[in-house]
Coordinates of C-alpha atoms and ligand atoms in Angstrom, one line a residue:
M1 CA 138.2 120.5 -77.9
D2 CA 138.7 117.4 -75.8
K3 CA 136.3 115.4 -77.9
I4 CA 137.9 116.3 -81.2
Q5 CA 141.3 115.6 -79.8
N6 CA 140.2 112.2 -78.5
I7 CA 138.9 111.3 -82.0
A8 CA 142.2 112.4 -83.5
L9 CA 144.2 110.4 -80.9
S10 CA 142.1 107.4 -81.8
A11 CA 142.9 107.9 -85.4
L12 CA 146.5 108.2 -84.6
K13 CA 146.5 104.9 -82.8
K14 CA 145.1 103.2 -85.9
L15 CA 147.7 104.7 -88.2
P16 CA 150.2 101.9 -89.0
L17 CA 153.8 103.1 -88.4
D18 CA 155.8 102.2 -91.5
L19 CA 158.6 100.0 -90.0
N20 CA 159.4 98.3 -93.3
R21 CA 161.4 101.2 -94.6
K22 CA 165.0 101.5 -93.8
G23 CA 167.0 104.3 -92.3
N24 CA 166.1 107.9 -93.4
N25 CA 163.1 106.6 -95.4
M26 CA 161.5 105.1 -92.2
W27 CA 162.0 108.3 -90.3
L28 CA 160.6 110.4 -93.2
S29 CA 157.6 108.2 -93.5
N30 CA 156.8 108.1 -89.8
G31 CA 157.5 111.9 -89.7
M32 CA 154.7 112.4 -92.2
Y33 CA 152.4 110.4 -89.9
L34 CA 153.3 112.7 -87.1
V35 CA 152.6 115.8 -89.2
R36 CA 149.2 114.3 -90.1
C37 CA 148.5 113.7 -86.4
L38 CA 149.4 117.2 -85.5
I39 CA 146.9 118.5 -88.1
C40 CA 144.2 116.2 -86.6
L41 CA 145.0 117.3 -83.0
W42 CA 145.1 121.1 -83.5
A43 CA 143.9 122.2 -86.9
V44 CA 140.5 120.4 -87.0
P45 CA 139.1 122.3 -84.0
A46 CA 140.4 125.6 -85.5
I47 CA 138.7 124.8 -88.8
F48 CA 135.3 124.0 -87.2
G49 CA 135.4 126.8 -84.8
A50 CA 134.8 127.4 -81.1
E51 CA 131.3 125.8 -81.0
L52 CA 132.7 122.3 -81.5
A53 CA 135.1 123.1 -78.7
S54 CA 132.4 124.1 -76.2
G55 CA 129.1 122.8 -77.7
P56 CA 126.1 125.0 -78.4
F57 CA 125.8 126.2 -74.8
V58 CA 128.1 128.5 -72.9
A59 CA 126.0 127.4 -69.9
K60 CA 123.5 124.6 -70.2
P61 CA 119.8 125.3 -69.5
Y62 CA 118.6 125.9 -65.9
L63 CA 115.3 126.7 -64.3
Q64 CA 114.5 130.1 -62.8
L65 CA 111.6 131.7 -61.0
G66 CA 111.3 134.4 -63.7
R67 CA 109.1 137.4 -63.5
M68 CA 105.8 136.0 -62.1
P69 CA 106.1 135.9 -58.3
A70 CA 102.9 134.1 -57.5
D71 CA 102.0 131.9 -60.4
P72 CA 102.9 128.2 -59.9
T73 CA 102.2 127.4 -63.5
Y74 CA 105.1 129.6 -64.7
M75 CA 108.8 129.2 -64.9
D76 CA 111.8 130.4 -66.9
V77 CA 114.2 128.2 -68.7
V78 CA 117.5 130.1 -69.1
W79 CA 120.7 129.2 -71.0
H80 CA 123.8 131.0 -72.3
S81 CA 125.0 130.8 -75.9
A82 CA 127.5 132.4 -78.2
D83 CA 126.6 135.8 -79.5
A84 CA 125.3 134.5 -82.8
E85 CA 122.0 134.7 -84.7
A86 CA 119.8 131.5 -84.3
V87 CA 116.2 130.6 -83.8
W88 CA 115.8 129.1 -80.4
T89 CA 112.7 127.6 -78.9
V90 CA 111.7 125.6 -75.8
E91 CA 109.1 122.9 -75.9
T92 CA 107.5 121.2 -72.9
R93 CA 105.3 118.2 -72.3
S94 CA 103.9 116.0 -69.6
P95 CA 106.0 112.9 -69.3
G96 CA 105.4 110.8 -72.4
G97 CA 102.9 113.3 -73.9
A98 CA 103.0 115.4 -77.0
W99 CA 105.4 118.4 -77.2
S100 CA 103.9 121.8 -76.8
K101 CA 104.1 124.5 -79.4
G102 CA 107.6 126.1 -79.0
V103 CA 108.2 129.2 -76.8
N104 CA 110.5 131.7 -78.3
P105 CA 112.9 133.2 -75.7
T106 CA 114.2 136.8 -75.3
Y107 CA 117.8 137.4 -74.7
R108 CA 120.2 139.9 -73.2
R109 CA 123.7 140.3 -74.7
I110 CA 126.4 140.2 -72.1
G111 CA 129.1 142.4 -73.5
V112 CA 131.6 143.3 -70.7
P113 CA 135.4 143.7 -71.0
T114 CA 137.6 140.6 -70.7
I115 CA 134.7 138.2 -71.5
E116 CA 133.7 137.0 -75.0
P117 CA 130.3 138.5 -75.7
H118 CA 127.5 135.9 -75.2
R119 CA 123.8 135.8 -74.8
V120 CA 121.6 134.9 -71.9
Y121 CA 118.4 133.5 -73.2
R122 CA 115.2 133.4 -71.1
A123 CA 112.1 131.4 -72.2
E124 CA 108.9 132.0 -70.3
V125 CA 107.3 128.6 -69.9
K126 CA 103.6 128.7 -69.0
H127 CA 100.7 126.4 -68.3
L128 CA 102.7 123.9 -66.2
A129 CA 100.8 121.6 -63.9
P130 CA 101.8 122.9 -60.4
G131 CA 104.0 120.5 -58.5
K132 CA 104.2 118.0 -61.3
T133 CA 107.2 116.8 -63.2
F134 CA 107.4 118.0 -66.8
E135 CA 109.8 117.5 -69.6
Y136 CA 111.4 120.2 -71.7
R137 CA 113.8 120.5 -74.6
V138 CA 115.7 123.4 -76.1
L139 CA 115.9 123.6 -79.8
R140 CA 118.1 125.7 -82.1
D141 CA 117.0 126.1 -85.7
G142 CA 114.6 123.2 -85.1
Q143 CA 117.2 120.8 -83.8
P144 CA 116.8 119.6 -80.2
L145 CA 120.1 120.2 -78.4
F146 CA 119.2 119.6 -74.8
S147 CA 116.4 117.9 -72.8
S148 CA 115.7 117.5 -69.1
T149 CA 112.9 117.0 -66.7
G150 CA 111.8 119.7 -64.3
T151 CA 109.5 120.1 -61.3
A152 CA 106.9 122.9 -61.6
R153 CA 106.4 125.2 -58.6
K154 CA 104.1 124.0 -55.9
A155 CA 100.6 125.4 -55.4
A156 CA 99.3 126.4 -52.0
G157 CA 97.6 123.1 -51.3
Q158 CA 100.6 120.8 -52.1
P159 CA 103.3 119.6 -49.7
Y160 CA 106.9 120.4 -50.7
R161 CA 110.5 120.0 -49.8
L162 CA 113.1 122.8 -49.9
G163 CA 116.9 122.7 -49.9
I164 CA 118.4 125.8 -48.3
F165 CA 122.1 126.8 -48.0
G166 CA 124.5 129.7 -48.4
D167 CA 128.1 130.3 -49.1
I168 CA 128.3 127.6 -51.7
A169 CA 130.5 127.8 -54.9
A170 CA 133.9 128.3 -53.4
D171 CA 135.6 125.7 -55.6
K172 CA 136.2 123.5 -52.6
D173 CA 135.6 119.8 -52.2
P174 CA 132.8 120.2 -49.5
Q175 CA 130.8 122.2 -52.1
K176 CA 130.6 119.1 -54.2
K177 CA 129.8 116.8 -51.3
V178 CA 126.9 119.1 -50.2
A179 CA 125.6 119.3 -53.7
Y180 CA 125.6 115.5 -54.0
Q181 CA 123.7 115.2 -50.7
L182 CA 121.3 117.8 -51.8
S183 CA 120.6 115.8 -55.0
K184 CA 119.9 112.8 -52.8
A185 CA 117.3 114.7 -50.8
K186 CA 115.4 115.5 -54.0
P187 CA 114.1 118.9 -53.1
D188 CA 111.4 120.6 -55.1
A189 CA 113.2 123.9 -55.0
V190 CA 116.5 125.3 -53.6
M191 CA 117.1 128.6 -52.0
V192 CA 120.7 130.0 -51.9
M193 CA 121.2 132.5 -49.1
G194 CA 124.0 134.4 -50.8
D195 CA 127.7 134.1 -51.5
I196 CA 126.7 132.1 -54.5
V197 CA 130.1 132.2 -56.2
Y198 CA 133.5 133.1 -54.7
S199 CA 135.2 135.3 -54.5
R200 CA 133.9 138.2 -56.4
G201 CA 130.7 137.2 -58.1
R202 CA 132.4 137.2 -61.5
I203 CA 131.3 135.6 -64.8
T204 CA 134.4 133.5 -64.8
E205 CA 133.6 132.2 -61.3
Y206 CA 130.1 131.2 -62.3
R207 CA 131.6 129.2 -65.2
H208 CA 134.3 127.5 -63.1
H209 CA 132.7 127.1 -59.7
F210 CA 128.9 127.2 -60.1
F211 CA 127.6 125.6 -63.3
D212 CA 130.2 122.8 -63.3
C213 CA 129.1 121.7 -59.8
Y214 CA 125.4 122.3 -59.9
N215 CA 124.6 121.6 -63.5
G216 CA 127.1 119.0 -64.5
E217 CA 126.3 115.7 -66.1
V218 CA 127.1 113.3 -63.2
A219 CA 126.0 113.1 -59.5
S220 CA 128.8 112.2 -57.2
P221 CA 130.5 113.5 -54.0
E222 CA 133.5 114.4 -56.2
T223 CA 131.7 116.4 -58.9
G224 CA 128.4 117.7 -57.5
A225 CA 125.1 117.0 -59.3
P226 CA 123.0 118.0 -62.2
L227 CA 120.6 120.1 -60.1
T228 CA 119.7 123.4 -61.7
R229 CA 118.4 121.9 -65.0
S230 CA 115.6 120.2 -63.1
I231 CA 115.2 122.0 -59.8
L232 CA 114.3 125.6 -59.4
F233 CA 117.1 127.5 -57.7
I234 CA 116.4 130.9 -56.1
G235 CA 119.3 133.2 -55.1
A236 CA 119.8 136.0 -52.6
P237 CA 122.8 138.3 -53.2
G238 CA 125.6 138.1 -50.7
N239 CA 128.7 140.2 -50.3
H240 CA 130.8 137.9 -52.5
D241 CA 128.1 138.3 -55.2
T242 CA 127.5 142.0 -55.5
A243 CA 130.0 143.9 -53.2
T244 CA 132.8 143.8 -55.7
T245 CA 132.3 147.2 -57.2
D246 CA 135.6 148.0 -58.9
L247 CA 134.8 147.3 -62.6
E248 CA 138.3 148.5 -63.6
K249 CA 139.9 145.6 -61.9
F250 CA 137.0 143.2 -62.2
P251 CA 134.9 144.1 -65.3
D252 CA 133.0 140.8 -65.1
A253 CA 131.8 141.2 -61.5
Q254 CA 128.1 141.7 -60.6
A255 CA 127.2 138.5 -62.6
Y256 CA 124.3 137.9 -60.2
F257 CA 122.4 140.5 -62.2
Y258 CA 123.3 138.7 -65.5
Y259 CA 122.6 135.1 -64.8
W260 CA 119.6 135.0 -62.4
S261 CA 116.1 135.6 -63.6
Q262 CA 113.8 136.5 -60.6
P263 CA 110.9 138.8 -59.9
L264 CA 111.4 142.5 -60.2
N265 CA 108.9 143.4 -57.5
G266 CA 111.4 144.8 -55.0
P267 CA 111.8 148.4 -54.0
T268 CA 113.0 150.7 -56.7
I269 CA 116.7 151.4 -56.1
A270 CA 118.6 153.8 -58.3
P271 CA 121.9 152.3 -59.6
A272 CA 124.0 155.1 -58.0
G273 CA 121.6 156.1 -55.3
A274 CA 121.2 155.2 -51.6
N275 CA 121.0 151.5 -50.8
A276 CA 122.9 150.5 -53.9
A277 CA 126.5 149.4 -54.2
K278 CA 128.7 152.2 -55.4
I279 CA 130.0 150.9 -58.7
T280 CA 133.3 152.4 -59.9
G281 CA 135.5 152.1 -62.9
P282 CA 135.8 153.4 -66.4
P283 CA 132.4 154.8 -67.7
A284 CA 132.4 152.3 -70.5
N285 CA 132.7 149.4 -68.0
I286 CA 129.8 150.8 -65.9
Q287 CA 127.7 151.2 -69.0
A288 CA 128.5 147.7 -70.1
L289 CA 127.1 146.4 -66.8
K290 CA 123.9 148.4 -67.2
D291 CA 123.5 147.4 -70.8
S292 CA 124.1 143.7 -70.1
A293 CA 122.0 143.4 -66.9
G294 CA 119.2 145.7 -68.2
E295 CA 116.3 146.1 -65.8
Q296 CA 117.7 143.5 -63.4
F297 CA 120.4 145.8 -62.1
P298 CA 120.1 146.7 -59.3
R299 CA 116.4 145.9 -58.9
M300 CA 116.7 142.2 -58.5
A301 CA 118.6 142.4 -55.2
N302 CA 115.3 142.4 -53.3
F303 CA 112.1 140.5 -54.3
S304 CA 109.3 138.3 -53.0
F305 CA 107.4 135.4 -54.3
D306 CA 105.0 132.6 -53.2
Y307 CA 106.0 129.0 -53.1
G308 CA 103.5 126.4 -52.0
N309 CA 101.6 127.8 -49.0
A310 CA 104.5 130.1 -48.0
H311 CA 105.4 133.7 -48.9
W312 CA 109.1 134.3 -49.3
T313 CA 110.8 137.7 -49.0
I314 CA 114.4 138.0 -50.2
L315 CA 116.4 141.0 -49.0
D316 CA 119.7 142.5 -49.8
S317 CA 121.5 142.6 -46.5
N318 CA 124.8 144.0 -47.7
P319 CA 126.0 146.9 -45.5
F320 CA 125.5 149.4 -48.2
V321 CA 121.8 148.9 -47.8
D322 CA 120.2 150.8 -44.8
W323 CA 117.2 148.9 -43.6
S324 CA 116.2 151.7 -41.3
D325 CA 115.5 153.7 -44.5
V326 CA 111.8 154.7 -44.4
E327 CA 111.1 153.7 -48.0
L328 CA 112.7 150.3 -47.7
R329 CA 110.8 149.6 -44.4
E330 CA 107.6 150.7 -46.0
W331 CA 108.1 148.3 -48.9
L332 CA 108.9 145.4 -46.5
K333 CA 105.8 146.2 -44.4
N334 CA 103.6 146.2 -47.5
D335 CA 105.1 143.0 -48.8
L336 CA 104.6 141.2 -45.5
A337 CA 101.1 142.6 -45.0
S338 CA 100.1 141.4 -48.5
A339 CA 101.1 137.9 -47.4
K340 CA 98.8 137.8 -44.3
D341 CA 96.8 134.9 -45.8
A342 CA 99.9 132.7 -46.5
T343 CA 100.2 129.8 -44.0
W344 CA 104.0 130.5 -43.6
R345 CA 106.1 133.6 -44.0
F346 CA 109.8 133.0 -44.6
I347 CA 112.6 135.6 -45.0
G348 CA 115.9 135.0 -46.8
F349 CA 119.0 137.2 -46.8
H350 CA 122.7 136.8 -46.5
H351 CA 124.1 138.5 -43.3
P352 CA 122.5 137.1 -40.2
G353 CA 121.2 139.4 -37.5
F354 CA 121.7 136.8 -34.8
N355 CA 125.0 135.0 -35.0
S356 CA 127.0 133.3 -32.3
A357 CA 130.2 132.6 -34.2
I358 CA 133.3 134.6 -33.3
K359 CA 133.6 135.4 -37.0
H360 CA 131.4 138.2 -38.4
Q361 CA 130.3 139.5 -35.0
E362 CA 130.4 143.1 -36.3
E363 CA 127.7 142.7 -38.9
K364 CA 124.3 142.7 -37.3
Q365 CA 122.6 145.3 -39.5
M366 CA 119.6 143.1 -40.2
R367 CA 118.4 143.5 -36.7
K368 CA 116.9 146.8 -37.9
V369 CA 114.0 145.0 -39.4
A370 CA 113.5 142.3 -36.7
D371 CA 110.6 144.3 -35.4
L372 CA 108.8 144.0 -38.7
F373 CA 109.4 140.2 -38.8
E374 CA 107.7 139.9 -35.4
E375 CA 104.9 142.3 -36.3
Y376 CA 104.0 140.5 -39.5
K377 CA 104.4 137.0 -38.0
V378 CA 107.4 135.8 -39.9
D379 CA 108.0 132.2 -38.9
V380 CA 111.7 131.6 -39.9
V381 CA 114.5 133.8 -41.2
F382 CA 117.3 132.1 -43.1
S383 CA 120.7 133.5 -43.6
G384 CA 124.3 132.5 -44.6
H385 CA 127.5 134.5 -44.5
V386 CA 128.7 132.7 -41.4
H387 CA 130.1 129.4 -42.6
N388 CA 128.4 127.1 -40.1
Y389 CA 124.9 126.1 -38.9
Q390 CA 123.1 127.9 -36.1
R391 CA 119.5 127.8 -34.8
S392 CA 118.2 130.4 -32.5
F393 CA 115.5 130.0 -29.8
P394 CA 112.3 131.8 -30.9
V395 CA 113.4 135.4 -30.5
K396 CA 111.5 138.6 -29.7
W397 CA 113.8 141.6 -30.3
E398 CA 113.4 145.0 -28.8
T399 CA 115.2 147.5 -31.1
K400 CA 115.2 150.4 -28.7
T401 CA 116.9 148.6 -25.9
S402 CA 118.7 146.0 -27.9
M403 CA 117.2 143.3 -25.6
W404 CA 115.8 140.0 -26.6
T405 CA 113.2 137.7 -25.1
L406 CA 113.6 134.0 -25.8
D407 CA 111.0 131.3 -25.8
K408 CA 112.9 128.4 -24.2
K409 CA 109.8 126.3 -23.8
F410 CA 109.9 125.6 -27.6
D411 CA 111.9 122.5 -28.2
G412 CA 110.8 121.6 -31.7
A413 CA 109.7 118.1 -30.5
S414 CA 107.1 118.1 -27.8
Q415 CA 106.6 121.9 -27.9
T416 CA 106.3 122.9 -31.5
R417 CA 104.6 126.3 -31.4
P418 CA 107.2 129.0 -31.1
N419 CA 106.6 132.4 -29.5
G420 CA 109.0 134.5 -31.6
V421 CA 111.0 134.3 -34.8
I422 CA 113.5 131.4 -35.4
Y423 CA 116.7 132.5 -37.0
I424 CA 118.7 130.0 -39.0
V425 CA 122.3 130.4 -40.2
T426 CA 122.9 127.9 -42.9
G427 CA 126.2 129.1 -44.3
A428 CA 128.0 125.8 -44.4
G429 CA 127.0 125.0 -48.0
G430 CA 130.4 124.7 -49.5
A431 CA 133.1 127.1 -48.3
G432 CA 135.4 126.2 -45.4
V433 CA 133.6 126.1 -42.1
Y434 CA 134.0 128.9 -39.5
N435 CA 134.9 128.4 -35.8
P436 CA 134.7 124.6 -35.5
E437 CA 136.2 125.0 -32.0
Q438 CA 133.0 126.6 -30.8
Q439 CA 130.7 123.6 -31.5
D440 CA 131.4 121.8 -28.2
Y441 CA 131.5 125.0 -26.0
P442 CA 128.0 126.4 -25.6
D443 CA 129.4 129.0 -23.2
T444 CA 130.9 130.7 -26.3
W445 CA 127.5 131.0 -27.9
S446 CA 125.2 134.0 -27.5
K447 CA 122.2 133.3 -25.3
F448 CA 119.8 133.4 -28.2
T449 CA 121.5 130.3 -29.8
D450 CA 120.0 126.9 -29.2
K451 CA 122.0 124.8 -31.7
F452 CA 125.5 125.3 -33.2
V453 CA 127.1 122.9 -35.6
S454 CA 130.4 124.2 -37.0
K455 CA 132.6 121.1 -37.6
V456 CA 130.9 120.0 -40.9
N457 CA 129.5 121.4 -44.0
S458 CA 125.8 121.1 -44.3
F459 CA 122.5 122.2 -45.9
S460 CA 119.0 122.7 -44.6
Q461 CA 116.1 120.5 -45.7
V462 CA 112.6 121.8 -45.0
D463 CA 109.4 119.8 -45.5
V464 CA 106.2 121.7 -45.3
D465 CA 102.9 120.0 -45.3
G466 CA 100.0 122.3 -44.5
R467 CA 100.5 123.7 -41.1
R468 CA 103.5 121.4 -40.3
F469 CA 107.1 122.5 -40.9
E470 CA 109.8 119.9 -40.4
F471 CA 113.4 120.9 -40.5
R472 CA 116.6 118.8 -40.8
Q473 CA 120.2 120.0 -41.1
I474 CA 122.1 117.5 -43.2
S475 CA 125.9 117.2 -43.3
D476 CA 128.0 116.6 -46.4
T477 CA 128.0 112.9 -45.6
G478 CA 124.2 112.7 -45.1
T479 CA 124.1 112.8 -41.3
V480 CA 121.2 114.7 -39.7
V481 CA 122.8 117.1 -37.3
D482 CA 119.7 119.0 -36.2
H483 CA 116.0 118.3 -36.4
F484 CA 113.0 120.3 -35.2
V485 CA 109.3 120.7 -36.0
I486 CA 107.0 123.8 -36.0
T487 CA 103.3 123.5 -36.1
K488 CA 100.5 126.0 -36.1
Ligands
FE2_1 FE1 129.3 136.4 -47.0

């Protein structure tokens, strides 16, 4: 719409006002110009339809993990379009090489009340060179409409850099500053530890808070950065993503299950069963969710994958999930046991089990599986939910007695081999920070906390090279506010 109107305004400026006529004739003549201009401004977009107003994409292409949890040659390209028939394809190439034969995508139609029906296309791109930059373009009916570079997933022998943060798309200024700093860090992949969009995980919120900031055209502290088109983003569900269950009031909630494409290798969870959110609302709205999300709802709330030499397990930490459930624990045990040959084991979920902020003290439900993290030698657990940064000492947790043992010899500098699991809270990714008054008062922290930074927004930068893990917490102005190293 804006482009059309700008063209029309330009035309208006070029129209010569007829000042030679006298009296009523002059007003009549110039009035006709005005009518013409109004036609230009408003009728042209109406004639050519909505696509000219918004372009061919409802959401521009972005990279996703897709269905293959352990194959670094594979990735999904996802985009949203109007609900209209067209032949879409995705082509890839090495920089400067020849374009591959096009991949045809599949699509799901998102047809939920209050939202214009649209399609989420998913193209499975294969045979990428692990860790290398590739180019891709998206074509509709043979016409290239979008192109970008991307970075393929890293293989086990390759070093890599990750960006990790939670609590991000709150439509606040810090969100954009952090996104800009993240773009400057040039990560190979980004993990979002939940609360991806505020405040109810709705389609409208993805459009206005998420895609604009993380897949816009310009990188700046005021706008965010074009990240998701070229960097793989992986998302864990937070309470603001999937805990809005009233589909009568919010029929476009649960958008996590529409817009992310991630492995479906988590435990089987029935939509209305135990360990699932209790969705309510008119039956038609509930059916619209199931039809639109397909197999992704609610399965995609838990999954695991390999990245580089690490195994990642993403868990749904929302309180409606009981992680003392035997079947869930069994799935987690098997998943971690299957990763025994990975050099690193990382866990990601939203609600931290170990949190020193005054805010959210009541939600420690993920301590229920801390014993499994220790038994299967998990190195680091990343969470969000609490809007600040916290690093624990290496922790050994005794579930029966609710007691912890801390490794205070580990300092991440001269002593880099922790005896226990390090818990990171990295929830300062965009929303307003929590408890800034605690930063300078360690007496207010729990004993398991080693670092606590709550005055600035920030993200985590992780560099893994073989058996060396180097961590930096980076503020929204680019300052390193914590640094430590783990070796093995
Ligand atoms: Fe949260």
